[in-house]
PDB file of C-alpha atoms and ligand atoms in Angstrom:
ATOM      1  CA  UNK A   1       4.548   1.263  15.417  1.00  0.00           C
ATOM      2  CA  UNK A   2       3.346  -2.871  15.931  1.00  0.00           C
ATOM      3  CA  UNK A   3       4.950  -2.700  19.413  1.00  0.00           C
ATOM      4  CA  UNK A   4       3.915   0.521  20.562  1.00  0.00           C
ATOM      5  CA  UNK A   5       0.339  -0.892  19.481  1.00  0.00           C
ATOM      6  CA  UNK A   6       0.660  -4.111  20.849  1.00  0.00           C
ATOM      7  CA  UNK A   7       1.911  -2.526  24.724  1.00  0.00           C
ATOM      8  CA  UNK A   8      -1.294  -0.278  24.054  1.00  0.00           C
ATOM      9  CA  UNK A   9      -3.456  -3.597  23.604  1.00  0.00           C
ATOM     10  CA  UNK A  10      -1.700  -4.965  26.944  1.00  0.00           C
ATOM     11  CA  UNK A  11      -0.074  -7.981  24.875  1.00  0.00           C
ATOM     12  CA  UNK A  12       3.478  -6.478  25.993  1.00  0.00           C
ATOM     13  CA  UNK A  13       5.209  -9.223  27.019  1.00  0.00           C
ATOM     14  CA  UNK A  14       3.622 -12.001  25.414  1.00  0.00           C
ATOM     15  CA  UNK A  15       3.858 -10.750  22.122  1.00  0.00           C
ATOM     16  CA  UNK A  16       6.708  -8.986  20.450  1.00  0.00           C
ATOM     17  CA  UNK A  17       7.129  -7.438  16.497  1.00  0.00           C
ATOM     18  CA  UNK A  18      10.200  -8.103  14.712  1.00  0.00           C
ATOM     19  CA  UNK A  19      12.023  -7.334  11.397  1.00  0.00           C
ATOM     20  CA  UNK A  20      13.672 -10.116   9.532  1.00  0.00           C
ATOM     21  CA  UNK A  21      15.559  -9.861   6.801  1.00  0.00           C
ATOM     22  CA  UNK A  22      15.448 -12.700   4.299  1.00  0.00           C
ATOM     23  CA  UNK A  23      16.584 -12.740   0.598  1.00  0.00           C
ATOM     24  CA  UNK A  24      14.027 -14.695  -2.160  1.00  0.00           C
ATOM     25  CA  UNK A  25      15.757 -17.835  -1.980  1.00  0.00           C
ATOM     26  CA  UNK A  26      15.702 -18.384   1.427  1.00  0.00           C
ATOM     27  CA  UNK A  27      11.946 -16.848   1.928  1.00  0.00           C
ATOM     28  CA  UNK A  28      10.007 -20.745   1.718  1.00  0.00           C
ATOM     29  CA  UNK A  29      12.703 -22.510   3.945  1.00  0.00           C
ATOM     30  CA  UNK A  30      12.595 -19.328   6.630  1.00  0.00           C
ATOM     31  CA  UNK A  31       8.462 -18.994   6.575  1.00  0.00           C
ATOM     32  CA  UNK A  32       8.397 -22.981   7.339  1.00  0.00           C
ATOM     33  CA  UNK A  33      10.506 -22.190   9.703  1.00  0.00           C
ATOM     34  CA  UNK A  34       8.406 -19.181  11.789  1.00  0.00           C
ATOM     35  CA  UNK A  35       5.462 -20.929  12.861  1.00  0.00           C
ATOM     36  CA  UNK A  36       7.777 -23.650  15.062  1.00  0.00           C
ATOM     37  CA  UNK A  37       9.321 -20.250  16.575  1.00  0.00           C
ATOM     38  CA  UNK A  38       6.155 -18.960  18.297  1.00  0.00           C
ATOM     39  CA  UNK A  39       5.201 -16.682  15.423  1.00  0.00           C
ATOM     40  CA  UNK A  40       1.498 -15.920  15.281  1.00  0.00           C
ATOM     41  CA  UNK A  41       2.218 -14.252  11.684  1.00  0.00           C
ATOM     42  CA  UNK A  42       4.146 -11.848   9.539  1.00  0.00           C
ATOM     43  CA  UNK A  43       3.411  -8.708   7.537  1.00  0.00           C
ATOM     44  CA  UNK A  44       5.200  -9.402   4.505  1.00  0.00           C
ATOM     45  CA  UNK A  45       6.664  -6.644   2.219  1.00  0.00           C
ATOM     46  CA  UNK A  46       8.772  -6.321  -1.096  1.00  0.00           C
ATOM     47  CA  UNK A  47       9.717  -8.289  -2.966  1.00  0.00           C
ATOM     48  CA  UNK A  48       7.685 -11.349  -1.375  1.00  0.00           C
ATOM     49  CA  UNK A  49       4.449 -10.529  -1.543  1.00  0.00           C
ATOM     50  CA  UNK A  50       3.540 -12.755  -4.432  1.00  0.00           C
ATOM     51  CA  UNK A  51       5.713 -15.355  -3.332  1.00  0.00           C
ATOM     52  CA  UNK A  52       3.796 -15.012   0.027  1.00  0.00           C
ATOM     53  CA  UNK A  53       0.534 -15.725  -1.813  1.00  0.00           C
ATOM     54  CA  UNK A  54       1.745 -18.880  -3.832  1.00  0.00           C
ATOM     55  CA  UNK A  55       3.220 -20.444  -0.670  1.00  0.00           C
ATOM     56  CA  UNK A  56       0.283 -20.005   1.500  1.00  0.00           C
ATOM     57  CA  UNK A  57      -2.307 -22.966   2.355  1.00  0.00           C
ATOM     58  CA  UNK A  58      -5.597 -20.168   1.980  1.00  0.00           C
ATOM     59  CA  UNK A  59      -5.500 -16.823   0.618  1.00  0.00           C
ATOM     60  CA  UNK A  60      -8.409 -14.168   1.142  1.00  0.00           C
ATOM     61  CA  UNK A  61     -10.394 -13.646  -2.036  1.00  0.00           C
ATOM     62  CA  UNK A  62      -8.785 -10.411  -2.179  1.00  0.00           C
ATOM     63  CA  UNK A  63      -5.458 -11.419  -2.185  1.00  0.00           C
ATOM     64  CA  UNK A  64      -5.947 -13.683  -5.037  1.00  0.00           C
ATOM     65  CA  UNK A  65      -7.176 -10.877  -7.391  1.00  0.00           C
ATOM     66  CA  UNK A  66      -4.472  -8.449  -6.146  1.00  0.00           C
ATOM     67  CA  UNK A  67      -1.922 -11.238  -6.716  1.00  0.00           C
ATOM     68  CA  UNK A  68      -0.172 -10.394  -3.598  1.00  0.00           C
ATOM     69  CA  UNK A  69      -0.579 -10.407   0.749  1.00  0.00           C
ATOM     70  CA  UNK A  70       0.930  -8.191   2.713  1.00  0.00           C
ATOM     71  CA  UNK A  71      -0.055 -10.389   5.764  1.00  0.00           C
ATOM     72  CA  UNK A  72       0.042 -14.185   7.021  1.00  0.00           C
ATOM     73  CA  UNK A  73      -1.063 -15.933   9.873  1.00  0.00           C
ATOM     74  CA  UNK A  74       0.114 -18.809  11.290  1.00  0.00           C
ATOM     75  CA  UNK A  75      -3.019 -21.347  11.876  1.00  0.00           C
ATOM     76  CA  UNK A  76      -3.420 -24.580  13.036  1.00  0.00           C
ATOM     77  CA  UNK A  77      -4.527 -25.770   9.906  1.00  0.00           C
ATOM     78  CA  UNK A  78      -1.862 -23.844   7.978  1.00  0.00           C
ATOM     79  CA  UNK A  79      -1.107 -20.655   6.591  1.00  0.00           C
ATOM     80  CA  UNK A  80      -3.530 -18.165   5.588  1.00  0.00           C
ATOM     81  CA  UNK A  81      -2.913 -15.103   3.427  1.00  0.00           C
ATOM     82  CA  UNK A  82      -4.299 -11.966   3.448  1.00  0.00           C
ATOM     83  CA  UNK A  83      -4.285  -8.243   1.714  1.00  0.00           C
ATOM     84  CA  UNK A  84      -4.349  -5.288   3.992  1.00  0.00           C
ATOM     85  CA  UNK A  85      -2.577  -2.873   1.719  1.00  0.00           C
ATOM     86  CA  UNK A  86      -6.019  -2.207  -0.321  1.00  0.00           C
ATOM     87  CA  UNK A  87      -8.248  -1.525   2.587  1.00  0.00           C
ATOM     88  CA  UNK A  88      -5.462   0.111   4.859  1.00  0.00           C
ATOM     89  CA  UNK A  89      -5.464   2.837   1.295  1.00  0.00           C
ATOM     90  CA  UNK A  90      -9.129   3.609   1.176  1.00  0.00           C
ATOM     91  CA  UNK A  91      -9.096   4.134   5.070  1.00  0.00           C
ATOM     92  CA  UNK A  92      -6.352   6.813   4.721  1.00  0.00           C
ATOM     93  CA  UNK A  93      -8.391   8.691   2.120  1.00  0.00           C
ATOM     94  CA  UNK A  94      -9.950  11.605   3.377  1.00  0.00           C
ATOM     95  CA  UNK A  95     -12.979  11.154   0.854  1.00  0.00           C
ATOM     96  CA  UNK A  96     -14.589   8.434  -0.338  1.00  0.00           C
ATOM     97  CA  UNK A  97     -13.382   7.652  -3.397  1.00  0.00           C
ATOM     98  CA  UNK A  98     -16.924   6.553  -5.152  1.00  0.00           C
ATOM     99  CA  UNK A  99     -17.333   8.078  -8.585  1.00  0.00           C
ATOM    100  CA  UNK A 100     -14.377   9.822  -8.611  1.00  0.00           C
ATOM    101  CA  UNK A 101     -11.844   9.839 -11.457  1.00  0.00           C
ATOM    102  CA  UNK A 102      -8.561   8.230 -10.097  1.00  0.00           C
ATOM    103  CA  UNK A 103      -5.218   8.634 -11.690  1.00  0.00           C
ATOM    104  CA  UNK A 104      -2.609   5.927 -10.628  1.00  0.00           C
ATOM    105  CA  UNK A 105       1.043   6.483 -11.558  1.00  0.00           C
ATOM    106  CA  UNK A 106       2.639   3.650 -12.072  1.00  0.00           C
ATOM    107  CA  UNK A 107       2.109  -0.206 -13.117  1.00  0.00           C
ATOM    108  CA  UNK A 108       4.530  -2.229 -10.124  1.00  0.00           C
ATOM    109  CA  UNK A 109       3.152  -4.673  -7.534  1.00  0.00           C
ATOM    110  CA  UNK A 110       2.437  -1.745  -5.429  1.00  0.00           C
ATOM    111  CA  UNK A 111       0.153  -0.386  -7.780  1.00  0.00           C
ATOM    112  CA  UNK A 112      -2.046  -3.649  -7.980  1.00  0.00           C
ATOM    113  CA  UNK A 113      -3.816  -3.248  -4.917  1.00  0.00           C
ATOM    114  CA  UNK A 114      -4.294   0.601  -5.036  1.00  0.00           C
ATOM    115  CA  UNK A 115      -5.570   0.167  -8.447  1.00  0.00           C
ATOM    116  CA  UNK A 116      -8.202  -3.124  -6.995  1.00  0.00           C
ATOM    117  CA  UNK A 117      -9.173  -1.045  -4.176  1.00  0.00           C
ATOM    118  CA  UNK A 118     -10.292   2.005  -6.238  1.00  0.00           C
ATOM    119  CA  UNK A 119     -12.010  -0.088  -8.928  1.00  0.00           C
ATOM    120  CA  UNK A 120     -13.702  -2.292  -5.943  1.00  0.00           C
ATOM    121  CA  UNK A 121     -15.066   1.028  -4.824  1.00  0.00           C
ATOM    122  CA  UNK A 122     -16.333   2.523  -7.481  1.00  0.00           C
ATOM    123  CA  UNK A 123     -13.841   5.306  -8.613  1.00  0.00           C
ATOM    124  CA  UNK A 124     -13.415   5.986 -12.770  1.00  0.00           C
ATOM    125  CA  UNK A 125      -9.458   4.509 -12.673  1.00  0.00           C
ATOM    126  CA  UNK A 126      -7.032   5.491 -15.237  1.00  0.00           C
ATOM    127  CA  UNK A 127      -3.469   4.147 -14.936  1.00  0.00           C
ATOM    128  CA  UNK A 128      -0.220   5.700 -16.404  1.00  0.00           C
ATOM    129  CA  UNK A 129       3.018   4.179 -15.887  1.00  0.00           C
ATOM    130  CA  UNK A 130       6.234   5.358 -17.154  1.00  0.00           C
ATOM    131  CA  UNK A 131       6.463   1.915 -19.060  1.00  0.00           C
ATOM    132  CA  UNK A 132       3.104   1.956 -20.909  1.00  0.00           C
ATOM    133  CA  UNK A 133       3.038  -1.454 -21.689  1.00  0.00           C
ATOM    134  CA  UNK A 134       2.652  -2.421 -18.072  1.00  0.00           C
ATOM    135  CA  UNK A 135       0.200   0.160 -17.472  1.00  0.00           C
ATOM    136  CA  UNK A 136      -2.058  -0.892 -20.435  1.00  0.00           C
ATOM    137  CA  UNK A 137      -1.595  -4.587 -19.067  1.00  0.00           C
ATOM    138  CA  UNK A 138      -2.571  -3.796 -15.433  1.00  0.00           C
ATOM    139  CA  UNK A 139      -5.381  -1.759 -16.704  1.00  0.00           C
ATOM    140  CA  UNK A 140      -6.928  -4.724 -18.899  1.00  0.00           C
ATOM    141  CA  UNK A 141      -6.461  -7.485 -16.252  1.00  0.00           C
ATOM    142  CA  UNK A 142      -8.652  -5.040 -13.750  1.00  0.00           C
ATOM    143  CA  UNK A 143     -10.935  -3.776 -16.640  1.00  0.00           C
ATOM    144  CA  UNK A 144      -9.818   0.164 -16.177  1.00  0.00           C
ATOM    145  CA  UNK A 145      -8.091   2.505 -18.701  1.00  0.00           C
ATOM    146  CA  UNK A 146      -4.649   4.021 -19.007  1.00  0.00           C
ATOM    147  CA  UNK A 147      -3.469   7.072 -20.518  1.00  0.00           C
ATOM    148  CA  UNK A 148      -0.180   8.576 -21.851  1.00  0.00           C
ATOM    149  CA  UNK A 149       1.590  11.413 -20.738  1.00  0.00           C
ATOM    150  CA  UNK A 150       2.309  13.057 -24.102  1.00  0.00           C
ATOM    151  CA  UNK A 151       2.814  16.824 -22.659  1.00  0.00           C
ATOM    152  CA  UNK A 152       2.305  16.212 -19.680  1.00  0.00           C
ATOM    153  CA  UNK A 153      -0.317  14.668 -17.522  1.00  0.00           C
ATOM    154  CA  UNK A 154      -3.690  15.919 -17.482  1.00  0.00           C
ATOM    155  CA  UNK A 155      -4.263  15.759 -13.550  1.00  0.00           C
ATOM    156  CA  UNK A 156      -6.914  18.508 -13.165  1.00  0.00           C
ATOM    157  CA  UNK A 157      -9.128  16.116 -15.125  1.00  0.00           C
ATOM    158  CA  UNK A 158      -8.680  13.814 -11.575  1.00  0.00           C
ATOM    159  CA  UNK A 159     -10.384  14.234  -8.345  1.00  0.00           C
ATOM    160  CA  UNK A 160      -7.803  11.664  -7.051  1.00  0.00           C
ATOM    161  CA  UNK A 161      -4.107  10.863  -7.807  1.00  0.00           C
ATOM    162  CA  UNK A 162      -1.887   7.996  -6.100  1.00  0.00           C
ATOM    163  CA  UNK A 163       1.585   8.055  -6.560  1.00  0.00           C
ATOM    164  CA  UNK A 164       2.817   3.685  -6.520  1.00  0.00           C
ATOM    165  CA  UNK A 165       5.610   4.560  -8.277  1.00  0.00           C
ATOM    166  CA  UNK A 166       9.629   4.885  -6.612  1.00  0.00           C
ATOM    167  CA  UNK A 167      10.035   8.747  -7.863  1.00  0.00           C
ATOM    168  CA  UNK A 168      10.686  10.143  -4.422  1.00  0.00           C
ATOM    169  CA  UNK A 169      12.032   7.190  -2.466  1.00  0.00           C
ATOM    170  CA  UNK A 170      15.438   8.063  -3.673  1.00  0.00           C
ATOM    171  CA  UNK A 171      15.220  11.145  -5.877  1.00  0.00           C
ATOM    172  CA  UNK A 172      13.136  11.915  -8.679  1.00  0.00           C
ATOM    173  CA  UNK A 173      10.305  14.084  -8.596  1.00  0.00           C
ATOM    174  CA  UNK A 174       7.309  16.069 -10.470  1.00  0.00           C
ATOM    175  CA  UNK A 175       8.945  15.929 -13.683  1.00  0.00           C
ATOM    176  CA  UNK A 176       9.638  11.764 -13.651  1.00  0.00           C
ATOM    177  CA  UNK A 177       5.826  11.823 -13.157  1.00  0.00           C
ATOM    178  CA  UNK A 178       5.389  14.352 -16.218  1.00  0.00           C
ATOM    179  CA  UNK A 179       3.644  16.575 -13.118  1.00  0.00           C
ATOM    180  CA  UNK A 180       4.035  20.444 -12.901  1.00  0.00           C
ATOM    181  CA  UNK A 181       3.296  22.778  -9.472  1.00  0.00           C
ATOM    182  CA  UNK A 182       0.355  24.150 -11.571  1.00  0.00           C
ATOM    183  CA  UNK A 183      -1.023  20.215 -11.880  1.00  0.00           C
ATOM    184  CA  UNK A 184      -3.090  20.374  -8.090  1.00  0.00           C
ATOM    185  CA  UNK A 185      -5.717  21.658  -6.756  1.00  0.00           C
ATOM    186  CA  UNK A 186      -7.644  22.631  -3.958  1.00  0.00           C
ATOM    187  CA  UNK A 187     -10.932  20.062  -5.252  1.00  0.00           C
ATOM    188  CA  UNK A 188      -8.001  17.035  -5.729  1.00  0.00           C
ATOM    189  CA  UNK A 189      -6.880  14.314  -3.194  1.00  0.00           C
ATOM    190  CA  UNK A 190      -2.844  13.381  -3.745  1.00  0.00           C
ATOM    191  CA  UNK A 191      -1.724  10.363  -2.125  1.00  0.00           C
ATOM    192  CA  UNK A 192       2.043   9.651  -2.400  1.00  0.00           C
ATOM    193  CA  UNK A 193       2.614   5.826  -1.514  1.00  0.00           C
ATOM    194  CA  UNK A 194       6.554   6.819  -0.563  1.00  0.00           C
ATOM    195  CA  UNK A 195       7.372   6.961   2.887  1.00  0.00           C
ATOM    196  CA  UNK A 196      10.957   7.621   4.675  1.00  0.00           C
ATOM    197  CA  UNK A 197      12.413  10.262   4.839  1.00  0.00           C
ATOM    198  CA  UNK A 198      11.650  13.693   3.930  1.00  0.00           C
ATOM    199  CA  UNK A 199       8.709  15.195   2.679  1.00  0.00           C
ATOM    200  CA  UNK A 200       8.170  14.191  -1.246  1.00  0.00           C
ATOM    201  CA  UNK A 201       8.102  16.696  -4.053  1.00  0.00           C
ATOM    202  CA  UNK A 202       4.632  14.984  -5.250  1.00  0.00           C
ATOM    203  CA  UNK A 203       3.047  15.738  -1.412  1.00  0.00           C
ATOM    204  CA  UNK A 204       5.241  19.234  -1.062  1.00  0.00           C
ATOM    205  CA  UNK A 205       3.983  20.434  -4.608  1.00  0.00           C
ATOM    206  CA  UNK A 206       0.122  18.967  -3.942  1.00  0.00           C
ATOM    207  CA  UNK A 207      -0.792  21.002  -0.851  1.00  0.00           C
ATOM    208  CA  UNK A 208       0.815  24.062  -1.920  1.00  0.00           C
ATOM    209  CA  UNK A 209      -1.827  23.661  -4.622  1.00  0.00           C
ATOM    210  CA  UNK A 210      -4.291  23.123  -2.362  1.00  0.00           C
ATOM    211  CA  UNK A 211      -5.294  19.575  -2.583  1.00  0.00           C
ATOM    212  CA  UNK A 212      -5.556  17.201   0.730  1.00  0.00           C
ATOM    213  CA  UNK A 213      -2.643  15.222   1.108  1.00  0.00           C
ATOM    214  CA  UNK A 214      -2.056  11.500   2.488  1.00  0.00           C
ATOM    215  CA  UNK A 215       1.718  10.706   2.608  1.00  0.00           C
ATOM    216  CA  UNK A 216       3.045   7.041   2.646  1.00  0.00           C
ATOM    217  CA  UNK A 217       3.461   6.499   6.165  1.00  0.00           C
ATOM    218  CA  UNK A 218      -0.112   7.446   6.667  1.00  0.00           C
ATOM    219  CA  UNK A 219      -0.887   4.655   4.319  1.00  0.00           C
ATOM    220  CA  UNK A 220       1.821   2.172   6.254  1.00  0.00           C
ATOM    221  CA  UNK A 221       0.015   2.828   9.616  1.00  0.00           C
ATOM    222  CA  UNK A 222      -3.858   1.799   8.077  1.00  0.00           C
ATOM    223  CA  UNK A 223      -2.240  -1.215   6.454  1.00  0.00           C
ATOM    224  CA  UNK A 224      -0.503  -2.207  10.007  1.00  0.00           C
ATOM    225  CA  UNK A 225      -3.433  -1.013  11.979  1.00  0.00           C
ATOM    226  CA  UNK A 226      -5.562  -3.798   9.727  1.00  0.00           C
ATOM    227  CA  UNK A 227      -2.579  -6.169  10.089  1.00  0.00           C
ATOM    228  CA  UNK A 228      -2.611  -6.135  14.281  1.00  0.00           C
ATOM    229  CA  UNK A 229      -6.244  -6.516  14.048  1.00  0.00           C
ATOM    230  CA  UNK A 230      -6.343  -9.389  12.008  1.00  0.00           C
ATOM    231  CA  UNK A 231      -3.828 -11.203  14.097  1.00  0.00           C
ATOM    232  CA  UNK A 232      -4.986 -10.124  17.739  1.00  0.00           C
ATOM    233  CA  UNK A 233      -8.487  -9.884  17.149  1.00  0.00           C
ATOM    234  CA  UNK A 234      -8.736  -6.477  18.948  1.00  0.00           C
ATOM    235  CA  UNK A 235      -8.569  -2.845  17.702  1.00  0.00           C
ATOM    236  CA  UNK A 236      -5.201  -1.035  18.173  1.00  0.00           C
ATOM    237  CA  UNK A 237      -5.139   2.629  19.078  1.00  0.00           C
ATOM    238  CA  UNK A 238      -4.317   4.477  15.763  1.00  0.00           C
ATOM    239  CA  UNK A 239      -3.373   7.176  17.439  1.00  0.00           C
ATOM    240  CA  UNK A 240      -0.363   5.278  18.655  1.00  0.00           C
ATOM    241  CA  UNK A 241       0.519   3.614  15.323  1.00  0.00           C
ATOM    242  CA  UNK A 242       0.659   6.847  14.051  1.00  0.00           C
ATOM    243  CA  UNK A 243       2.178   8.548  16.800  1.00  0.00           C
ATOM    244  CA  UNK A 244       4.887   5.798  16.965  1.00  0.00           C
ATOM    245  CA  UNK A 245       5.553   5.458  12.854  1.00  0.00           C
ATOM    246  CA  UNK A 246       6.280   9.280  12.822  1.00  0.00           C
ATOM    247  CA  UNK A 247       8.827   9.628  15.558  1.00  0.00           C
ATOM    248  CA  UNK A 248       6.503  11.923  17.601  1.00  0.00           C
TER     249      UNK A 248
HETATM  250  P1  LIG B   1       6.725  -1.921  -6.642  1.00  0.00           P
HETATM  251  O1  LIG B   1       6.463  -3.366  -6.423  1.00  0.00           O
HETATM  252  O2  LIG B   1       7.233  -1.211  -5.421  1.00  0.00           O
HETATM  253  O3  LIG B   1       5.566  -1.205  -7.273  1.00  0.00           O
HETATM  254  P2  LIG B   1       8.119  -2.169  -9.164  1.00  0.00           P
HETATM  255  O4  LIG B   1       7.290  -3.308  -9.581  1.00  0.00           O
HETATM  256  O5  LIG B   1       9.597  -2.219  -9.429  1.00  0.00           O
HETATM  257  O6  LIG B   1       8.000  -1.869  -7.622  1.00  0.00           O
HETATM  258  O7  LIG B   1       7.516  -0.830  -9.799  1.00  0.00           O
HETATM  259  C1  LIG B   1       8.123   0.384  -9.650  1.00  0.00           C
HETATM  260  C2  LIG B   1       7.247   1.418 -10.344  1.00  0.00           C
HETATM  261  O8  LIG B   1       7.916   2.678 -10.291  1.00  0.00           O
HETATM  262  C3  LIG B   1       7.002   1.136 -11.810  1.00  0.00           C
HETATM  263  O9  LIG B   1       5.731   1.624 -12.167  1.00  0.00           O
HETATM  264  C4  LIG B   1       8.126   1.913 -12.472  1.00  0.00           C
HETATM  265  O10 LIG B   1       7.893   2.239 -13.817  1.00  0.00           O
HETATM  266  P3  LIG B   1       8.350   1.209 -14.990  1.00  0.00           P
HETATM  267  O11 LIG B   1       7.301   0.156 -15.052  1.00  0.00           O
HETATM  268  O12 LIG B   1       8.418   2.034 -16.195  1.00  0.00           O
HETATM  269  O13 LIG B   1       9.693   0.661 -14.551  1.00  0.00           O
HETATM  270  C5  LIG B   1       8.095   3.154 -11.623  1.00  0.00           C
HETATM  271  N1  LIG B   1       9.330   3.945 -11.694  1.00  0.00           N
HETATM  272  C6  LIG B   1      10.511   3.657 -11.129  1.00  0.00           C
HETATM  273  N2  LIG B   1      11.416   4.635 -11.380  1.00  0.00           N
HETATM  274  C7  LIG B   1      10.764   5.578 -12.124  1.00  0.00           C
HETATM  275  C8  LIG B   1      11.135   6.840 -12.706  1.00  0.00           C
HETATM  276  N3  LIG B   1      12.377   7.344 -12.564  1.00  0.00           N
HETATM  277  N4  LIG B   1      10.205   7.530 -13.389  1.00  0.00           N
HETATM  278  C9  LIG B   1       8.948   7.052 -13.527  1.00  0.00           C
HETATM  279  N5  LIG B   1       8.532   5.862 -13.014  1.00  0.00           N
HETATM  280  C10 LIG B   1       9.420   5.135 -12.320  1.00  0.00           C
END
């Protein structure tokens, strides 16, 4: 997707995107180590993105009240962290999500900045989490409510429902998220943070309700469209990302 955007951009040649593989205790010594090797910056993904924050010489405001970035570039003057994960969300919703009532399964890092964008913009969050201790401690820190899922989850109640959890990524489905086929509708949004793969239950079961979908790769190409642009300065072609991220 980052190469077949950066060839679109005409930086083919000059710039290349990489995957590295690095486990926590090595993550400080190897990101001291990029910036020497050419490296203009990194998108950085689980499980470093708080450790990206805490090693970085300025964070974005947004970052620091997500508690994570997703993306660092290499400056002169150091290394500066940002979050592209909460605006590369709200641009893959098809609505805006302003006054709606949001539903966010699940309490993880990946849930922070879903539930930060949301709030940011204005939607009536609720969080449930299969754990509801960490769902009723995400929702105080960001000043939203969570519910339980006694009998299942209320989801016509929502306009909007994100799936941050795992359920899908390697099994697990509508019943880990104490969802039924009958839960969507054609007036709902479903987002479904997994990506990989098949098709997920969550997104299978949502539009044969009728509700718009946006499946996790969807949400992986805003994030690294956002990325690209904060590193080269220009727009990528989306088009391509997307094009690129799906295999077409
Ligand atoms: P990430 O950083 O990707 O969000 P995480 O912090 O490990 O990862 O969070 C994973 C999320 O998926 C959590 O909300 C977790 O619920 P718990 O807090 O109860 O662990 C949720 N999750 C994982 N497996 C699940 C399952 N089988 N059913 C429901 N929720 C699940």
């Amino acid at each position: 997707m980052q190469n077949a955007a950066i060839e679109a951009i005409g930086l083919a040649g000059e710039w290349s995107y990489e995957a590295i593989d690095v486990a926590p205790d090595a993550f400080e010594r190897r990101l001291g180590e990029m910036p020497g090797e050419g490296f203009v910056g990194a998108n950085i993904t689980v499980p470093h993105k708080e450790a990206a924050l805490a090693l970085s010489d300025r964070a974005s405001t947004d970052s620091r009240e997500i508690g994570a970035a997703n993306v660092l570039s290499f400056e002169p003057g150091g290394v500066a962290a940002a979050n592209t994960d909460a605006p590369g969300f709200l641009a893959a919703l098809p609505r805006s999500p302003t006054g709606t009532r949001a539903l966010v399964l699940g309490a993880g890092g990946a849930a922070r900045a879903v539930v930060w964008a949301l709030e940011r913009s204005g939607a009536r969050v609720h969080i449930w989490n299969r754990t509801a201790e960490r769902a009723a401690a995400l929702a105080a820190e960001f000043g939203v409510a969570s519910v339980a899922a006694e009998g299942g989850l209320p989801a016509a109640e929502f306009e909007l429902l994100v799936n941050t959890t795992t359920v899908g990524m390697a099994g697990g489905g509508l019943e880990d998220l104490h969802l039924t086929p009958d839960s969507f509708g054609s007036t709902q949004v479903v987002v479904d943070l997994v990506y990989g793969g098949a098709e997920t239950e969550l997104i299978a079961a949502s539009r044969a309700g009728g509700a718009a979908t946006v499946d996790g790769l969807e949400v992986l190409v805003r994030q690294g469209f956002e990325s690209l642009r904060i590193w080269t300065g220009k727009d990528p072609p989306l088009r391509v990302m997307r094009e690129a991220a799906r295999g077409a």
